[in-house]
mmCIF file of C-alpha atoms in Angstrom:
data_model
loop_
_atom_site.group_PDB
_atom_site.id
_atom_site.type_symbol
_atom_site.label_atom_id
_atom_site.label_comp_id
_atom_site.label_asym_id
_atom_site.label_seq_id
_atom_site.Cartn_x
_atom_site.Cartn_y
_atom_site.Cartn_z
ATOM 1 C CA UNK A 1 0.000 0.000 0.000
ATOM 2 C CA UNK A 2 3.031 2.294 0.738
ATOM 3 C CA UNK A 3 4.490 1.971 -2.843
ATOM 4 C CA UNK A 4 0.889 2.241 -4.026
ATOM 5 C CA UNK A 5 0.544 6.213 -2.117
ATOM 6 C CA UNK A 6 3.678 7.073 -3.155
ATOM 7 C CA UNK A 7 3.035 6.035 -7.024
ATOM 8 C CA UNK A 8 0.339 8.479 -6.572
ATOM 9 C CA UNK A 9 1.920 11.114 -5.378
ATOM 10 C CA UNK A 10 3.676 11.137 -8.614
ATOM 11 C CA UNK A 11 0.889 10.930 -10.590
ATOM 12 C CA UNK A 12 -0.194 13.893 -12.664
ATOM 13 C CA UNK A 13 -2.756 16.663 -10.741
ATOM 14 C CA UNK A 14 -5.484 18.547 -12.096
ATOM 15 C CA UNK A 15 -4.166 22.296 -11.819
ATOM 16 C CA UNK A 16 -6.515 24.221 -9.885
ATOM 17 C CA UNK A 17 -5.570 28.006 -11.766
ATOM 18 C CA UNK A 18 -3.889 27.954 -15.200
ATOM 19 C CA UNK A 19 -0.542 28.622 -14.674
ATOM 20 C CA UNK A 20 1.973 30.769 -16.152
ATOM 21 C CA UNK A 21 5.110 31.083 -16.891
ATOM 22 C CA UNK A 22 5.737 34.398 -14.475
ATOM 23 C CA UNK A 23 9.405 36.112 -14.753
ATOM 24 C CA UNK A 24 7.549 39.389 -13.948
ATOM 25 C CA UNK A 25 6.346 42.041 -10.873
ATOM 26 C CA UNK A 26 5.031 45.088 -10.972
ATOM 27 C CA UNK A 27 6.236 47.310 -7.937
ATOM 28 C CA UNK A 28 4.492 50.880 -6.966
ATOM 29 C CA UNK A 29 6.569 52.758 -4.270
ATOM 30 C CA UNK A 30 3.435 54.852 -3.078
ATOM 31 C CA UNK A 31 3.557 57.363 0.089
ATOM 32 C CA UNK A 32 1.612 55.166 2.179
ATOM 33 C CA UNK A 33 2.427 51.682 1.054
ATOM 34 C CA UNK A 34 4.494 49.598 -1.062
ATOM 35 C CA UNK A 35 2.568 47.498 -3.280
ATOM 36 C CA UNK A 36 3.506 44.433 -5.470
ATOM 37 C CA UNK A 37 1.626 42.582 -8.620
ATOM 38 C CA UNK A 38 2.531 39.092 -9.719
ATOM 39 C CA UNK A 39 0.673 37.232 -12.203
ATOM 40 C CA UNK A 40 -2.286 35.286 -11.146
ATOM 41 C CA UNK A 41 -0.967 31.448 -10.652
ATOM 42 C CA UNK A 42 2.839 31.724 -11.072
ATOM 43 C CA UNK A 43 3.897 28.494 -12.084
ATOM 44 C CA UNK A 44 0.768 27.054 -11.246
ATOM 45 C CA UNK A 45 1.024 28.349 -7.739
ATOM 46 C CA UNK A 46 -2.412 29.321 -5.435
ATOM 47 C CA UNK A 47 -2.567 32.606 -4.040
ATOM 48 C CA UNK A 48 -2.788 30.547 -0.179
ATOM 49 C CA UNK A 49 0.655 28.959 -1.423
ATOM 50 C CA UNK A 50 2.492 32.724 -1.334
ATOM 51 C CA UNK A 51 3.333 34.430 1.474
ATOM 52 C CA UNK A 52 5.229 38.080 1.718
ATOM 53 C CA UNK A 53 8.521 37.539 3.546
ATOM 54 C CA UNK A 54 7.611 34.439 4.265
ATOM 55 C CA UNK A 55 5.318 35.540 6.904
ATOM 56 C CA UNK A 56 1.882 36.632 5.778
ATOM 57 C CA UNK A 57 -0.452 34.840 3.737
ATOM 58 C CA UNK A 58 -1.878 38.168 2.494
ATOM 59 C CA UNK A 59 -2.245 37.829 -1.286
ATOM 60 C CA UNK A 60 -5.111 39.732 -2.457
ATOM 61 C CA UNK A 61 -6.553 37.959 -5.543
ATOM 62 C CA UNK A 62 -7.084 40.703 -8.404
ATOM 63 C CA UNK A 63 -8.459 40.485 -12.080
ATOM 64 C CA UNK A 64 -5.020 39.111 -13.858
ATOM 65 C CA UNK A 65 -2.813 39.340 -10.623
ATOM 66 C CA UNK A 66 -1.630 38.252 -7.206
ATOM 67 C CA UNK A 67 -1.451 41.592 -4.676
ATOM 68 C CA UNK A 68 0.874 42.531 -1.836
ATOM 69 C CA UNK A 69 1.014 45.232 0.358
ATOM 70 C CA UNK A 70 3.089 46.192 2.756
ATOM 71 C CA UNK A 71 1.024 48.875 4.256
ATOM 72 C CA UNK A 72 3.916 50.247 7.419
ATOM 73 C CA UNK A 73 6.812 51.581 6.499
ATOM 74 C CA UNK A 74 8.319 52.462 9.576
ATOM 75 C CA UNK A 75 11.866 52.643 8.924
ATOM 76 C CA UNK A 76 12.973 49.468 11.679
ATOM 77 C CA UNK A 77 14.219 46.301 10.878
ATOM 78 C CA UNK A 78 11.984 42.943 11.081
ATOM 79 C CA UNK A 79 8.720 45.180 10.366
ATOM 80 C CA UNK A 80 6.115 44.793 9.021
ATOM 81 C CA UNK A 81 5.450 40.833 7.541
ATOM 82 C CA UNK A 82 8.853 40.370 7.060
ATOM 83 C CA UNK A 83 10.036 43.954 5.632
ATOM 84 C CA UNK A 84 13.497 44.905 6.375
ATOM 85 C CA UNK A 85 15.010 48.377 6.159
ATOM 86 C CA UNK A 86 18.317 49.703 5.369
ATOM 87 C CA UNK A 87 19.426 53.383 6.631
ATOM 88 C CA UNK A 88 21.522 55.255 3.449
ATOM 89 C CA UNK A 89 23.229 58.307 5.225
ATOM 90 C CA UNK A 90 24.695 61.333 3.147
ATOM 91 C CA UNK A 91 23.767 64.795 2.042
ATOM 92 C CA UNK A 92 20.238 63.333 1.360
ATOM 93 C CA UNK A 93 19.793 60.026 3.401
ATOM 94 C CA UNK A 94 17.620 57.374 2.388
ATOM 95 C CA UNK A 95 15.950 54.245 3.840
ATOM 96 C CA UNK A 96 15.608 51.029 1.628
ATOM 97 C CA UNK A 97 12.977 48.830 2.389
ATOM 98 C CA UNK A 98 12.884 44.978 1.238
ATOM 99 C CA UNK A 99 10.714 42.204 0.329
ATOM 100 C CA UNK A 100 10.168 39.439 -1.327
ATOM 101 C CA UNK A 101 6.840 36.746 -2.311
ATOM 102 C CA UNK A 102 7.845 33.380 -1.945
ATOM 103 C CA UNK A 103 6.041 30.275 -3.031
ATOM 104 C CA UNK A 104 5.208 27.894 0.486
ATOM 105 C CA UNK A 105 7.655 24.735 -0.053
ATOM 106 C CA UNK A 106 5.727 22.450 2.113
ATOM 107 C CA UNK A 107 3.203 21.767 -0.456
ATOM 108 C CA UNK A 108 5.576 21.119 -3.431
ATOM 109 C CA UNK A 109 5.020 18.773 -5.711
ATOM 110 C CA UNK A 110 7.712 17.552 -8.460
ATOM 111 C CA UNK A 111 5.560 19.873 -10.992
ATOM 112 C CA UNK A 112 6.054 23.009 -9.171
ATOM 113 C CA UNK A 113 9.004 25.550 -9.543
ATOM 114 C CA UNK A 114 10.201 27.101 -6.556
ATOM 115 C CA UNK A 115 9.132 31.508 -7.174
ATOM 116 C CA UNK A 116 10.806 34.237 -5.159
ATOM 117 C CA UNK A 117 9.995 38.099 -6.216
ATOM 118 C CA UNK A 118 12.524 39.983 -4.351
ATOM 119 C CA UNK A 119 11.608 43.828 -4.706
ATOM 120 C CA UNK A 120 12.680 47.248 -3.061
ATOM 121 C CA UNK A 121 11.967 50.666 -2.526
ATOM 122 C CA UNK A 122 13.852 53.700 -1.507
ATOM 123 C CA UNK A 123 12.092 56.661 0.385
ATOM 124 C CA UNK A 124 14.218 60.248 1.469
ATOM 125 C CA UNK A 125 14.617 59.677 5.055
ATOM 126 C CA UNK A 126 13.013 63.185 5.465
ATOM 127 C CA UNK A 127 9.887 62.155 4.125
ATOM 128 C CA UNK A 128 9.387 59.392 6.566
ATOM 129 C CA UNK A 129 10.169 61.853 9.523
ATOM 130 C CA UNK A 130 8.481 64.581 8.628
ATOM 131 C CA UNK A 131 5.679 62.757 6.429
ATOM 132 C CA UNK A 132 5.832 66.155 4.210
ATOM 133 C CA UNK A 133 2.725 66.700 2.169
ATOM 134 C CA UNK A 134 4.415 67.782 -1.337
ATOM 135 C CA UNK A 135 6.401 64.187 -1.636
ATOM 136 C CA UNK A 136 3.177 62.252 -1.162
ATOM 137 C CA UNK A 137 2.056 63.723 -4.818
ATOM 138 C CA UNK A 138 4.661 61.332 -6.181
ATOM 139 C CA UNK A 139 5.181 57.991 -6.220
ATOM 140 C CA UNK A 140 7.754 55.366 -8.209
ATOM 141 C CA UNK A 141 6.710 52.310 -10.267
ATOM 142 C CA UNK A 142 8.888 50.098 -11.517
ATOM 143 C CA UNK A 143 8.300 47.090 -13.714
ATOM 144 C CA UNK A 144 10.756 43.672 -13.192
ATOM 145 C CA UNK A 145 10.577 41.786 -16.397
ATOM 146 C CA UNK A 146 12.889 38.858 -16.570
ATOM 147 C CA UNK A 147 12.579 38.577 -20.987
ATOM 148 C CA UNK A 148 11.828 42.667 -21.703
ATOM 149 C CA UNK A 149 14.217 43.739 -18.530
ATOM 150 C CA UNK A 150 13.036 46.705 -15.983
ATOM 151 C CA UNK A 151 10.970 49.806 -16.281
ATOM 152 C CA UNK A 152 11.276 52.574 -14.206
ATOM 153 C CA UNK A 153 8.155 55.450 -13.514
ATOM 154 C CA UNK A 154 7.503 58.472 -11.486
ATOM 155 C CA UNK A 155 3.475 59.001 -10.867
ATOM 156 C CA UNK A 156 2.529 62.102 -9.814
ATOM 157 C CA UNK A 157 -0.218 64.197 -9.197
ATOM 158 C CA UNK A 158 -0.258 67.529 -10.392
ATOM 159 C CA UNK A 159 -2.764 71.141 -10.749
ATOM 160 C CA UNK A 160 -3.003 72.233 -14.077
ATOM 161 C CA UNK A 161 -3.915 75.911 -15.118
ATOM 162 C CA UNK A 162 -6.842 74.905 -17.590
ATOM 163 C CA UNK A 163 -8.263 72.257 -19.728
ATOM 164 C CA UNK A 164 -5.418 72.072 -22.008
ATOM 165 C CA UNK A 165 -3.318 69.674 -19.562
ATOM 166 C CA UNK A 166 -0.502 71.638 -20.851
ATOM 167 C CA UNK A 167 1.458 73.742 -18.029
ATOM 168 C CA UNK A 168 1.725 72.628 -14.434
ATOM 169 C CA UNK A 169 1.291 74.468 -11.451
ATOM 170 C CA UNK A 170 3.810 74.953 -8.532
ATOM 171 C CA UNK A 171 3.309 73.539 -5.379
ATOM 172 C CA UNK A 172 1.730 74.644 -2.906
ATOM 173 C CA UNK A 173 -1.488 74.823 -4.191
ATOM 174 C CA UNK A 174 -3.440 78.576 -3.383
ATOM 175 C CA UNK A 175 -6.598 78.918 -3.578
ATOM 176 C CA UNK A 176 -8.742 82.783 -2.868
ATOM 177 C CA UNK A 177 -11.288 82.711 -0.658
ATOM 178 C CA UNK A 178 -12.638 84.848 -3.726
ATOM 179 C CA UNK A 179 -11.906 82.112 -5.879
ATOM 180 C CA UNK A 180 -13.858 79.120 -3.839
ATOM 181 C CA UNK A 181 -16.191 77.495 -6.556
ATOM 182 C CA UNK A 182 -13.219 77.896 -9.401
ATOM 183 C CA UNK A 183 -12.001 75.083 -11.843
ATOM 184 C CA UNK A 184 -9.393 72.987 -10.671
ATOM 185 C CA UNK A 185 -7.569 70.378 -13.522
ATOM 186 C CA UNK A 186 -6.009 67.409 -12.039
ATOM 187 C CA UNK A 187 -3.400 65.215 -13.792
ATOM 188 C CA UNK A 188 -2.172 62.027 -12.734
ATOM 189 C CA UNK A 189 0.690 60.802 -15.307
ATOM 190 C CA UNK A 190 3.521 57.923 -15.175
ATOM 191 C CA UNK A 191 6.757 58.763 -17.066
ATOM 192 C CA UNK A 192 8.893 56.223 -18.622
ATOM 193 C CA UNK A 193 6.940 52.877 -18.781
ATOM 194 C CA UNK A 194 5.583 51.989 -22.542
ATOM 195 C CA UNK A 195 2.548 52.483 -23.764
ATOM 196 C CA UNK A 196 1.249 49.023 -22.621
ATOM 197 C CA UNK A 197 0.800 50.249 -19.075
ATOM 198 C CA UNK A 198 -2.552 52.623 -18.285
ATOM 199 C CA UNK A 199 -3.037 55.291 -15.440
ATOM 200 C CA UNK A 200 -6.766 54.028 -13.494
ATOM 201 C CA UNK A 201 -8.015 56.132 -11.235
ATOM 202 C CA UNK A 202 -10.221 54.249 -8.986
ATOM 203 C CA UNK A 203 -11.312 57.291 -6.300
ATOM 204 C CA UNK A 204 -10.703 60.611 -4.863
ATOM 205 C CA UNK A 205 -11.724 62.427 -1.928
ATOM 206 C CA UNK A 206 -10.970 65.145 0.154
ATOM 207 C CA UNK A 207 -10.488 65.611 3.734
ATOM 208 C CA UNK A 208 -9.577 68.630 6.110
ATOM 209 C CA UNK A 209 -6.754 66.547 7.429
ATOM 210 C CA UNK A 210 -3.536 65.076 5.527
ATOM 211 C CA UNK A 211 -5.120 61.731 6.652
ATOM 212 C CA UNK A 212 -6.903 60.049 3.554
ATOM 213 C CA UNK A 213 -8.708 57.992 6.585
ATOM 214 C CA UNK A 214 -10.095 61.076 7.592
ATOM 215 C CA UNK A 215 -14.146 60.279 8.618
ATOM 216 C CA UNK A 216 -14.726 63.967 7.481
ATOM 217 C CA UNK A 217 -14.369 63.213 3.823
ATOM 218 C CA UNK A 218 -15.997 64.471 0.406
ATOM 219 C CA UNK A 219 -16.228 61.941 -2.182
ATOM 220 C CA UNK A 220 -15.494 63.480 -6.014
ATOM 221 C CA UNK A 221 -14.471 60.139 -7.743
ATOM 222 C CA UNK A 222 -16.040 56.528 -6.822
ATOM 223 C CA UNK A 223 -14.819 53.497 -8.506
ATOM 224 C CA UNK A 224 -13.639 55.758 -11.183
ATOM 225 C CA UNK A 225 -17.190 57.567 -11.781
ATOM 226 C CA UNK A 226 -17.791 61.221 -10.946
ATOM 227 C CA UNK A 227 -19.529 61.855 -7.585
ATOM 228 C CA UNK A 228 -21.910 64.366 -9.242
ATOM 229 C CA UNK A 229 -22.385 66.990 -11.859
ATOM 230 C CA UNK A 230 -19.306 69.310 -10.139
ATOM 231 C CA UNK A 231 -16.723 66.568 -11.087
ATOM 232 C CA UNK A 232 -15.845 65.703 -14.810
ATOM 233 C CA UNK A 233 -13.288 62.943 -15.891
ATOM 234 C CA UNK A 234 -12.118 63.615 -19.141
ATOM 235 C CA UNK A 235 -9.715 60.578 -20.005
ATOM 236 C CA UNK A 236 -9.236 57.562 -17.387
ATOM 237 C CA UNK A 237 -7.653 54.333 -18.022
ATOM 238 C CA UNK A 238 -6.724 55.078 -21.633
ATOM 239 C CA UNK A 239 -3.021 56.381 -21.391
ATOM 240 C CA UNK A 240 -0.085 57.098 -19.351
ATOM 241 C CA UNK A 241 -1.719 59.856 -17.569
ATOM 242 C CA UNK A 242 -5.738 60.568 -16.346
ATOM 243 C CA UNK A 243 -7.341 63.813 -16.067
ATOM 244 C CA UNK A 244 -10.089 65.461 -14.175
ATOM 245 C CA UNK A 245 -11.282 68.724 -12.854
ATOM 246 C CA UNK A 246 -13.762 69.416 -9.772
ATOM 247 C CA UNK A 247 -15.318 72.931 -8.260
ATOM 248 C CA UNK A 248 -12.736 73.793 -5.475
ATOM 249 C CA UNK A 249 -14.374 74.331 -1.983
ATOM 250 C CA UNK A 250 -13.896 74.416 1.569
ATOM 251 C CA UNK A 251 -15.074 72.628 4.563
ATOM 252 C CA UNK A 252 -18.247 74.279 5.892
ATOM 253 C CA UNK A 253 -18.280 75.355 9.737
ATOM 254 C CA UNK A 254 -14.779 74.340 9.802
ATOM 255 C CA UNK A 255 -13.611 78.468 9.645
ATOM 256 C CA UNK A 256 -9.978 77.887 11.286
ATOM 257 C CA UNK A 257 -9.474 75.073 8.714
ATOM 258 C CA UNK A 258 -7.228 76.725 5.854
ATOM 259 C CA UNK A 259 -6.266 73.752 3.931
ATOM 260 C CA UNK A 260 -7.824 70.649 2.281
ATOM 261 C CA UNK A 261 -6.126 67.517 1.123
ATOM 262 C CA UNK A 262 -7.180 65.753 -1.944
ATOM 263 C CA UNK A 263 -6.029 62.007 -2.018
ATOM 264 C CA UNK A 264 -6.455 59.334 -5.024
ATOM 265 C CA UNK A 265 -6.272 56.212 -5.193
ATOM 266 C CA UNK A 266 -5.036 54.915 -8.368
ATOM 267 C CA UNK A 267 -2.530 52.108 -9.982
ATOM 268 C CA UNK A 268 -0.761 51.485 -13.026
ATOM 269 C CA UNK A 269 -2.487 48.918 -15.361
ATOM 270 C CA UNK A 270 -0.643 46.396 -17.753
ATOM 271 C CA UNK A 271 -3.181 46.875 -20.805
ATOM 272 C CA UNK A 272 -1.657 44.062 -22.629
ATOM 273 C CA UNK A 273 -2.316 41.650 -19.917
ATOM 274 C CA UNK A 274 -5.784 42.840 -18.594
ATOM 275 C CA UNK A 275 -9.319 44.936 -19.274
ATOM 276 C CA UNK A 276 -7.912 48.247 -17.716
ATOM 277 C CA UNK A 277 -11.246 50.572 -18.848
ATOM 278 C CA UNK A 278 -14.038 50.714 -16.426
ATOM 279 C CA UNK A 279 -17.354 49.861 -17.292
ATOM 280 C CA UNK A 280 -19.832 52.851 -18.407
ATOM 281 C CA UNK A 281 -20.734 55.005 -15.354
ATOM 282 C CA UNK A 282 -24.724 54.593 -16.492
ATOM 283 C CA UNK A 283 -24.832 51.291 -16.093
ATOM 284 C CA UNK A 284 -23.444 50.769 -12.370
ATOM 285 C CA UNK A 285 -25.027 52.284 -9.472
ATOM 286 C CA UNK A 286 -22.143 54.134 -6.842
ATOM 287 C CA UNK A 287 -21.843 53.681 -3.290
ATOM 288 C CA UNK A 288 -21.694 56.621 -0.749
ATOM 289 C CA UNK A 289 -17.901 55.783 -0.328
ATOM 290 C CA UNK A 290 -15.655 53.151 -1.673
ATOM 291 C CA UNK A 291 -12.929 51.338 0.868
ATOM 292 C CA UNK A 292 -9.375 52.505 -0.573
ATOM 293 C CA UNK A 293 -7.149 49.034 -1.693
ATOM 294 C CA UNK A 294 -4.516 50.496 -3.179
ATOM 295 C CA UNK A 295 -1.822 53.506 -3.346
ATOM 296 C CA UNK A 296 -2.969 56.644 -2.297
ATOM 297 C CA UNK A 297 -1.444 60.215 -4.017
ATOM 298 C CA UNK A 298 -2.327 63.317 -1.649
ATOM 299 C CA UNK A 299 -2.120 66.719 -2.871
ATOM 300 C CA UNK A 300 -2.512 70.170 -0.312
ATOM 301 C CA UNK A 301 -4.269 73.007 -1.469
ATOM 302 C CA UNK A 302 -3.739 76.340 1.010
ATOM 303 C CA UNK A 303 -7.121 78.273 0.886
ATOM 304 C CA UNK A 304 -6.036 81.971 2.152
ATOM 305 C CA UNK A 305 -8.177 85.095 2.142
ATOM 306 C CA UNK A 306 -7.235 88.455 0.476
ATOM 307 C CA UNK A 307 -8.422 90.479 3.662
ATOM 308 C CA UNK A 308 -5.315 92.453 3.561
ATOM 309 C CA UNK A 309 -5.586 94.205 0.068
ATOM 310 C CA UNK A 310 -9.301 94.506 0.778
ATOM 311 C CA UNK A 311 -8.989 96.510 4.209
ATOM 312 C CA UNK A 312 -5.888 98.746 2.248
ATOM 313 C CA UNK A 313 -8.791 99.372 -1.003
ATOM 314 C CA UNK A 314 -11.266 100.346 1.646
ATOM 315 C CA UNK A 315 -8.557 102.676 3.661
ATOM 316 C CA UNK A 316 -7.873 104.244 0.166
ATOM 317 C CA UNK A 317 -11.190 104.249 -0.578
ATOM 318 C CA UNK A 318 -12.048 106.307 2.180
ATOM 319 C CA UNK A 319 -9.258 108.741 2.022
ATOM 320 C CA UNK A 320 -10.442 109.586 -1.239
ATOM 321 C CA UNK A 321 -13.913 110.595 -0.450
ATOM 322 C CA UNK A 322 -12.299 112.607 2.470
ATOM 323 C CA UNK A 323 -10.175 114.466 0.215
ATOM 324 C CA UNK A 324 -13.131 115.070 -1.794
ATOM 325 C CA UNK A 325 -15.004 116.494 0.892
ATOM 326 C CA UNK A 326 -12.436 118.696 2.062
ATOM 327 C CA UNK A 327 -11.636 120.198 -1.763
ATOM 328 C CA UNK A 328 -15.468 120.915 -1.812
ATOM 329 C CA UNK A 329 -15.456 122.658 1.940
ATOM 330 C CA UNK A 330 -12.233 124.482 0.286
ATOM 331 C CA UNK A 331 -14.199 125.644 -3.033
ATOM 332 C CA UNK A 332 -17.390 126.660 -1.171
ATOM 333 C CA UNK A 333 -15.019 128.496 1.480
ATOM 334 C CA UNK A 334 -13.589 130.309 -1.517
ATOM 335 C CA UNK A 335 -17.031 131.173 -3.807
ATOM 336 C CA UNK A 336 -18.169 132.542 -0.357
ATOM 337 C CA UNK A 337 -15.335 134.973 0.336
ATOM 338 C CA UNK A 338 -15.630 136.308 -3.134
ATOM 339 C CA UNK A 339 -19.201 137.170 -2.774
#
């Protein structure tokens, strides 16, 4: 009976995914996380069979891929599910933070190969201290391909002056009191990956606080449809970089509050290996608020009144219909003597 169960075990299995051969991860370095793509069933192997760092069964199964995220990056060694850390000092020190999905050996059969996705990311040490607003509009994505070799991006988020996408704006963000209700463009673009790979935004939302987990939020893009009739998407999903504009506004009875955050959620899409357009807008109903999965961008925009140049126009105002007054008291003075 022994040879008999151990004939078996050599016996060809029915694969439970199709598998694939899969020399290839997609890495975003966002703000917040660090998030890593590997084709669904590498080399046959279930999403329960790979574990980050060897740790944490934590795979998130989506449409074409395997997902991991390592969602603390506190700069300390043995962190979070495995993640170590490595302190770069210098003019502008660094921390390096490594991972790697690995295939579970215990359930090997003679069929599978052995995978190991060793990836990395490097954040200015500065940023991590300080968390500074204007470095979470930019994150890096790179792309680890073991036949077409390595892609590098930077994905930012960027204020546009108009509908032309053309010129953008300087950071930080002002916005007039005067102006509150204006047109704001938003671009969200990845240089230096091919064309193959597609921008998505999947939401945005605003919050008083540079917390995206903010309770106090305003929706303006859910599941990558326009909240309502004040947000319009013109190109999502299509290119290397996805565009929008919304109505800027403020926080009401929140008076002291002088800034506003605006945080999206998006990822970069291989179009050649998955559907990266979302469905028509019409034909889905929207929830109040969607539950953020992947890399979040924050921009700040500084909303500051022009009470100073209005108090010196009334001042001047004022001293002109004074010196009005007196030049008429003058003239009237005058006309009188003659007579």
């Amino acid at each position: 009976m022994a040879s008999v169960g151990a004939f078996l075990m050599l016996l060809p299995v029915a694969w439970t995914c199709s598998p694939q051969k899969a020399d290839y991860v997609m890495v975003s370095c966002f703000p917040n996380a660090i998030i890593a793509n590997v084709p669904e069933c590498p080399y046959g192997w279930e999403i329960e069979q790979l574990s980050l760092g060897g740790v944490c069964y934590s795979g998130i199964h989506s449409p074409g891929y395997y997902r991991f995220i390592i969602s603390d990056l506190t700069p300390k060694n043995n962190s979070y599910c495995g993640t170590q850390s490595e302190f770069m000092p210098g003019k502008d020190p660094k921390y390096i933070f490594y991972n790697s999905i690995v295939s579970n050996d215990t359930t090997l059969t003679v069929r599978n190969q052995p995978v190991n996705y060793t990836f990395s990311c490097v954040y200015r040490a500065a940023y991590l201290v300080n968390n500074a607003v204007f470095s979470q509009r930019v994150a890096t994505v790179y792309v680890n391909n073991g036949s077409l070799g390595t892609f590098r991006s930077q994905l930012s988020m960027n204020v546009f002056t108009n509908s032309k996408f053309l010129y953008a704006k300087d950071a930080p963000y002002v916005i007039d009191t005067s102006e509150i209700g204006s047109e704001v463009f938003m671009g969200i673009e990845a240089k230096g990956l091919s064309n193959r790979f597609k921008v998505v935004i999947n939401n945005c939302w605003a919050t008083p606080t540079p917390y995206s987990t903010d309770k106090k939020r305003w929706s303006l893009i859910i599941n990558s449809c326009s909240s309502d009739n004040t947000v319009t998407i013109f190109e999502n999903a299509k290119d290397s970089r996805s565009m929008f504009k919304f109505n800027s506004f403020r926080f009401q009875r929140l008076e002291k509050v002088s800034t506003v955050w605006l945080h999206c959620e998006v990822q970069v899409c291989d179009g050649e290996r998955l559907v990266c357009q979302p469905g028509p807008c019409s034909a889905r109903s929207l929830p109040s608020e969607a539950e953020p999965s992947g890399g979040i961008l924050t921009a700040e925009f500084q909303i500051k009144g022009n009470g100073s140049s209005n108090n010196g126009h009334i001042k001047g105002t004022s001293l002109f219909i004074l010196l009005l007054v007196l030049i008429n008291t003058c003239c009237d003075l005058v006309n009188g003597s003659r007579i």
